[in-house]
Coordinates of C-alpha atoms and ligand atoms in Angstrom, one line a residue:
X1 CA 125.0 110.1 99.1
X2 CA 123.3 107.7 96.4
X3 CA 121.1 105.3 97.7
X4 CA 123.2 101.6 97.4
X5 CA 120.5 99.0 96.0
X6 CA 120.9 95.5 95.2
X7 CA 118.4 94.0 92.6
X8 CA 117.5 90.5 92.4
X9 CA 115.5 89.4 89.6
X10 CA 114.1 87.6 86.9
X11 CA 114.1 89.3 84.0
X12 CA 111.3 89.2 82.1
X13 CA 110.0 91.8 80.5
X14 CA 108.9 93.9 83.3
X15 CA 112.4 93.3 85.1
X16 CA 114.1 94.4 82.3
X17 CA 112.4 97.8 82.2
X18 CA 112.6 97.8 86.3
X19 CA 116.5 97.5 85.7
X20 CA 116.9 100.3 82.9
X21 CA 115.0 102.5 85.3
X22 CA 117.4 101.8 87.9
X23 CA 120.4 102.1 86.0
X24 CA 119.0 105.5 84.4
X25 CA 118.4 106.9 88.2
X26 CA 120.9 109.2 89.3
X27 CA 120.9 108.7 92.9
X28 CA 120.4 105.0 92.8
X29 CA 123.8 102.6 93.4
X30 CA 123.0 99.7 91.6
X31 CA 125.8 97.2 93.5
X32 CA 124.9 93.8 91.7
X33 CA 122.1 91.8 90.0
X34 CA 121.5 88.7 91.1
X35 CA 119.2 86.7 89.0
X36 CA 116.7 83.8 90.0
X37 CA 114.8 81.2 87.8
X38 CA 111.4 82.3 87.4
X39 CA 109.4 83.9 84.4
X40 CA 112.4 81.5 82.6
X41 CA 115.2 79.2 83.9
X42 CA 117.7 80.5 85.7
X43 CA 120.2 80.5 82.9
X44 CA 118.5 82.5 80.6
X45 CA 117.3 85.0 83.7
X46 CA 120.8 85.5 83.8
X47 CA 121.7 85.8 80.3
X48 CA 119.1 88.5 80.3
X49 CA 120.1 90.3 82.7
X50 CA 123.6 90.7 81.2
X51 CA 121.5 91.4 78.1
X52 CA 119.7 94.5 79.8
X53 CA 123.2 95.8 81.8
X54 CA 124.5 95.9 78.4
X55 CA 121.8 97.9 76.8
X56 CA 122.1 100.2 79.8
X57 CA 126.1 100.5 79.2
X58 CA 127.1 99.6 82.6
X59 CA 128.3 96.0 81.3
X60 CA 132.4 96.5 83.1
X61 CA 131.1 98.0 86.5
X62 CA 127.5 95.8 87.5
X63 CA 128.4 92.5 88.3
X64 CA 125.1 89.8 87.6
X65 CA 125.8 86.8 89.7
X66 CA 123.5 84.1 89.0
X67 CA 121.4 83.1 92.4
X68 CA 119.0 79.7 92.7
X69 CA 118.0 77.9 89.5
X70 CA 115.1 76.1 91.5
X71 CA 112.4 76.9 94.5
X72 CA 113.1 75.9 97.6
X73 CA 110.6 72.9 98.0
X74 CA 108.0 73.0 95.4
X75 CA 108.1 71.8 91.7
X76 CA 109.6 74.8 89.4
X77 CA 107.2 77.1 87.0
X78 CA 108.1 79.5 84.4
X79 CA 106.0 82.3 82.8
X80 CA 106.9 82.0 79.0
X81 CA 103.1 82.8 78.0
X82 CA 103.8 86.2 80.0
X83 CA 107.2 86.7 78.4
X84 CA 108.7 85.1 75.5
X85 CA 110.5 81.8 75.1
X86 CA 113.7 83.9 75.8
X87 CA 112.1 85.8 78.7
X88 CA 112.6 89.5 76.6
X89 CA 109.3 88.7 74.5
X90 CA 112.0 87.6 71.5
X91 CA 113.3 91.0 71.0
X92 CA 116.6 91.1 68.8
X93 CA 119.3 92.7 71.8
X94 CA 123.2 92.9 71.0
X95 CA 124.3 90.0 73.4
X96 CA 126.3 90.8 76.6
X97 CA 129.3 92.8 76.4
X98 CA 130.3 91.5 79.6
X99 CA 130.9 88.3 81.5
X100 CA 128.8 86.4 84.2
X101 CA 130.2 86.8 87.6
X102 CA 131.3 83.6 89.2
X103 CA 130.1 84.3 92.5
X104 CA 126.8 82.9 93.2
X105 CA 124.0 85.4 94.0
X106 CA 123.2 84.3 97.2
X107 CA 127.0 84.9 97.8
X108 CA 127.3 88.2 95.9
X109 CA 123.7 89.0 98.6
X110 CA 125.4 88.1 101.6
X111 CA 129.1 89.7 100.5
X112 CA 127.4 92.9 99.5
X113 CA 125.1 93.0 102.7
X114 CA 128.2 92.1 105.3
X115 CA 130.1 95.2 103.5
X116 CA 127.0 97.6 104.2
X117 CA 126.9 97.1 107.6
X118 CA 128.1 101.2 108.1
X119 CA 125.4 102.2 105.0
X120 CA 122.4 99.7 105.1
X121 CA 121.4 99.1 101.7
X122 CA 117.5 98.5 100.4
X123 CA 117.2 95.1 98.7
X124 CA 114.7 95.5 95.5
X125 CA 113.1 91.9 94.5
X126 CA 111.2 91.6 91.1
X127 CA 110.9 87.5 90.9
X128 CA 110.5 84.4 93.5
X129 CA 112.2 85.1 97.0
X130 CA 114.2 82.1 96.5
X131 CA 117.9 84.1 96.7
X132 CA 117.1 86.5 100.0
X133 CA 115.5 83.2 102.0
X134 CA 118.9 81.2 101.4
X135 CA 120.8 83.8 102.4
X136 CA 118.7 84.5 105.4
X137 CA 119.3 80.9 106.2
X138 CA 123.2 81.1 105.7
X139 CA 123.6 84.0 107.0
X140 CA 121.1 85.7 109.7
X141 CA 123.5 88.9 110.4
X142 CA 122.5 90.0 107.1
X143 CA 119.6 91.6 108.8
X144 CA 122.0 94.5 110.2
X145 CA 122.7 95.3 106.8
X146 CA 119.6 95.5 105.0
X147 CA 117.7 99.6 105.5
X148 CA 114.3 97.9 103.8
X149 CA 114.0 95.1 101.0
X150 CA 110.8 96.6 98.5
X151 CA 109.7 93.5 96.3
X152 CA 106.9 93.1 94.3
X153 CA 104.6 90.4 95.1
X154 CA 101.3 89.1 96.6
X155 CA 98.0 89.8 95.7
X156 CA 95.2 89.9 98.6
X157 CA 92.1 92.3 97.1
X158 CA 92.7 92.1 93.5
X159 CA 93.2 87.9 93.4
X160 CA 96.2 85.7 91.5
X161 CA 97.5 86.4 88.3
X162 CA 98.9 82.5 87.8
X163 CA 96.3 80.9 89.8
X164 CA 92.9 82.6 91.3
X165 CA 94.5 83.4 94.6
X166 CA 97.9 83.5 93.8
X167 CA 100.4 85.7 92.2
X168 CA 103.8 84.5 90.3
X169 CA 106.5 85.2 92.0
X170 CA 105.1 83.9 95.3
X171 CA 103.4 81.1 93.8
X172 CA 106.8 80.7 92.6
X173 CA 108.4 79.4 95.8
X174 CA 106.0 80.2 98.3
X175 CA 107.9 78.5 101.2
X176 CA 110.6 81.3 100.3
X177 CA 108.2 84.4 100.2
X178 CA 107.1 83.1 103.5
X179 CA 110.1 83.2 104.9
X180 CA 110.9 86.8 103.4
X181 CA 107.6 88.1 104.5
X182 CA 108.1 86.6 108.3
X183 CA 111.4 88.1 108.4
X184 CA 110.9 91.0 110.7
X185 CA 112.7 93.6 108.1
X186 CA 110.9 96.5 106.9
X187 CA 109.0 95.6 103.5
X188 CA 107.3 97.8 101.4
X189 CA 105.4 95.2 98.9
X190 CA 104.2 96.1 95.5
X191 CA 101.5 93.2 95.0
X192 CA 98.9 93.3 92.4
X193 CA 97.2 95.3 94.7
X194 CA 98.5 98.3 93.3
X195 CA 100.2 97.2 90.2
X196 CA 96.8 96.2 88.7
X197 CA 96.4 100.0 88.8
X198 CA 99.4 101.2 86.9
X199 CA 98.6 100.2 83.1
X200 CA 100.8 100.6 80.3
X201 CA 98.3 102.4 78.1
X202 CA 99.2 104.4 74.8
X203 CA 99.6 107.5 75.6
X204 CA 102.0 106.4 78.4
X205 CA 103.8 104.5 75.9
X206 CA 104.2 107.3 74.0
X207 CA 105.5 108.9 76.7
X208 CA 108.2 106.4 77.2
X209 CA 109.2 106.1 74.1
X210 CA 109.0 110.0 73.1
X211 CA 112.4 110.1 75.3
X212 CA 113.8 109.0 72.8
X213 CA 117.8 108.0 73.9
X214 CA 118.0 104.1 73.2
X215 CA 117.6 103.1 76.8
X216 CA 114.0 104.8 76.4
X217 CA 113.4 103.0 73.2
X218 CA 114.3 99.5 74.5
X219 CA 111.8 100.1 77.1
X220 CA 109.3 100.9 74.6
X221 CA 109.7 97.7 72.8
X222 CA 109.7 95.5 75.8
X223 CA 106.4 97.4 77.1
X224 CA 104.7 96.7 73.8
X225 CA 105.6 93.4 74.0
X226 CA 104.5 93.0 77.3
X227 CA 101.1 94.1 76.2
X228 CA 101.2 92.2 73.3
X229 CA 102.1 88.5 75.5
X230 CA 99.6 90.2 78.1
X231 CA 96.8 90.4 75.7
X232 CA 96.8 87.2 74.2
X233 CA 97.5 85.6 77.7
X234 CA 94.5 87.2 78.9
X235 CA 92.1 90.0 77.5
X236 CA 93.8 93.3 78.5
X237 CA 96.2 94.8 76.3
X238 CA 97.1 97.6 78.5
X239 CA 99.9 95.6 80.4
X240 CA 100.0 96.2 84.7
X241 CA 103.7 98.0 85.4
X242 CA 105.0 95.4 87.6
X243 CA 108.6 95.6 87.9
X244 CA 109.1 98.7 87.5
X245 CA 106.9 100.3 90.1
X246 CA 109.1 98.6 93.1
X247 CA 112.7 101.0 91.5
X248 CA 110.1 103.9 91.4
X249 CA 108.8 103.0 94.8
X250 CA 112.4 103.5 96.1
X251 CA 112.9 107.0 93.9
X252 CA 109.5 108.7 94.4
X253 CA 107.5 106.7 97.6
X254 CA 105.0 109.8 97.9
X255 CA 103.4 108.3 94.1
X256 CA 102.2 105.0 96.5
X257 CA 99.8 104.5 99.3
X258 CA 99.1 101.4 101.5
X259 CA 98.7 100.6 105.0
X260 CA 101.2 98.6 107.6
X261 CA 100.1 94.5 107.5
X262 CA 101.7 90.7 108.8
X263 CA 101.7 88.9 105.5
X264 CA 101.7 85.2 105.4
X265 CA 101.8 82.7 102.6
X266 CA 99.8 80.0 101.9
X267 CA 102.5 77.1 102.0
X268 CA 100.6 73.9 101.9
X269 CA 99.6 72.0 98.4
X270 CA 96.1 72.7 96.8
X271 CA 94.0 75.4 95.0
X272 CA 95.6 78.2 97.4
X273 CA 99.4 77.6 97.1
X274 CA 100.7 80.9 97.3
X275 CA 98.5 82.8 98.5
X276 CA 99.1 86.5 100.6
X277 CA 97.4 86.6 103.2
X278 CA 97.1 90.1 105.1
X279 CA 96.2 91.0 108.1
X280 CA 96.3 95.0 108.3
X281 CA 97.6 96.2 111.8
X282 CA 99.6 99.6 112.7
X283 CA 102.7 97.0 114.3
X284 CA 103.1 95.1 110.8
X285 CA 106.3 95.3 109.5
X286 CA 105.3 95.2 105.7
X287 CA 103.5 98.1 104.1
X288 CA 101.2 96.6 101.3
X289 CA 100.8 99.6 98.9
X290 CA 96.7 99.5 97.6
X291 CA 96.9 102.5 95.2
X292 CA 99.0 104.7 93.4
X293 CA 99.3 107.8 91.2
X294 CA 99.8 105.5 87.8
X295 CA 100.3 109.1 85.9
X296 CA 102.8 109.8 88.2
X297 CA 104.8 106.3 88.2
X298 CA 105.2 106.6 83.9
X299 CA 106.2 110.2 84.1
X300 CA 108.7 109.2 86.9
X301 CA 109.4 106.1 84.5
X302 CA 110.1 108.9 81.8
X303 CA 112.3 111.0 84.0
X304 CA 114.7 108.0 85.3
X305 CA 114.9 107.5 81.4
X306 CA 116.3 110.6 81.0
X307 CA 119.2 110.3 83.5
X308 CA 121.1 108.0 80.3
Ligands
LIG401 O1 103.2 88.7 88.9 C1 104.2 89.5 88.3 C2 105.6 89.2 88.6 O2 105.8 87.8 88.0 C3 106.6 90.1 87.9 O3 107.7 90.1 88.7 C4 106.9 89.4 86.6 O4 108.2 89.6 86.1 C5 106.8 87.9 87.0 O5 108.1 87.6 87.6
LIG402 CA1 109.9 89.6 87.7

């Protein structure tokens, strides 16, 4: 039986490539996008994402119902140095071939999760928490339905990418990833712990793009310009897999390692908004993945690729 995912996200660069993996992955149900404002607003997050379920050819079946357009409490941010002014690094796609649901994401993630409650489905996050806390709020009993959310997220050893201590999408809306990460619900959480160690280097590019079907080649392009925003937003070109990592988390967990943790988040205002903090203990319900086999992520990457 295919596994039944839902992915909410902001695509973004790295989102879009976590989505074509996911659509390329044969024993992956991919029931709905929902879409949240973060790298950009939540329009274009969603535009986007009809964008990418086009390129991937599943524009009549997917719905992409747009979720929150602002955090929860804080003042919004957006990552347009990391991704573009369109949030796809300006690349030319063919626009959607298919409508925006009506539904709200929160909605479509409370629907979709009261309809799973005979096959619990795992919840993949790629962007601010915003969505899965509403629906949390709304609706509780969505906890029967959900097998594990993975999300990517945090930063504890390696340090922020958006601030010192704190990474995007919980600097985002922390108040939301704290309520996500005191859920109870099994979490596996790919921070920049681990994703710091999965570079998009040349040859693995190559790799990528040495698939060759056009699903393989849009990934190529929106890896090289993730690179490309990443090195003139910072000083390494070689660009950390973000997105990505949490669909191949779900396809191939043997490629991660971690240990079990309570995470909290840093909620109040000042230098540390946002930050993961984790305590490591055999009874926490999140594993936070520290390493993995970055080889084996791209040629996984490569192989999902291939399912198109
Ligand atoms: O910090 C990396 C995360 O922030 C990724 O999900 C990227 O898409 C941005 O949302
Ligand atoms: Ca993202």
């Amino acid at each position: 039986m295919k596994r039944q995912i839902i992915i909410d996200c902001d695509p973004g660069l790295d989102d879009a490539v976590a989505l074509l993996a996911a659509f390329g992955a044969a024993d992956l149900d991919v029931l709905a996008l929902t879409t949240v404002a973060g790298n950009v607003k939540g329009p274009q997050t969603a535009l986007n994402a009809q964008i990418i379920r086009g390129v991937a050819g599943r524009g009549g079946e997917v719905p992409v119902c747009a979720g929150a357009p602002l955090p929860i409490l804080r003042d919004q941010v957006t990552a347009e140095d990391f991704h573009g002014s369109t949030g796809l690094g300006n690349i030319d796609f063919p626009a959607p071939n298919a409508p925006l649901s009506d539904e709200h994401g929160v909605n479509a993630l409370i629907r979709l999760c009261r309809a799973a409650t005979t096959n619990p489905l795992t919840l993949v996050i790629t962007g601010p928490m915003t969505n899965l806390a509403l629906a949390l709020v709304m609706a509780p009993d969505i906890k029967d339905a959900i097998a594990e959310i993975v999300l990517m997220g945090g930063a504890d050893r390696e340090g922020g990418n958006i601030t010192p201590f704190s990474e995007f999408n919980v600097f985002a809306d922390p108040h939301a990833a704290a309520a996500v990460f005191g859920c109870g619900l099994p979490i596996r959480a790919l921070s920049l712990d681990v994703t710091h160690g999965i570079r998009t280097t040349k040859t693995r590019l190559a790799k990528v793009r040495a698939v060759g079907n056009r699903q393989a080649l849009a990934v190529g392009d929106l890896l090289d310009a993730s690179c490309k925003l990443e090195f003139s937003a910072n000083t390494d070109r070689d660009a950390p897999l973000h997105d990505p990592s949490t669909v191949i988390a779900v396809t191939r967990p043997d490629l991660f390692e971690g240990r079990r943790a309570h995470v909290s988040v840093v909620t109040e205002s000042g230098e540390q908004l946002g930050r993961t903090r984790v305590r490591f203990a055999e009874d926490g319900p999140v594993l936070w993945y520290e390493s993995a086999d970055a080889d084996g992520v791209f040629d996984e990457l490569c192989r999902l690729l291939e399912g198109y």
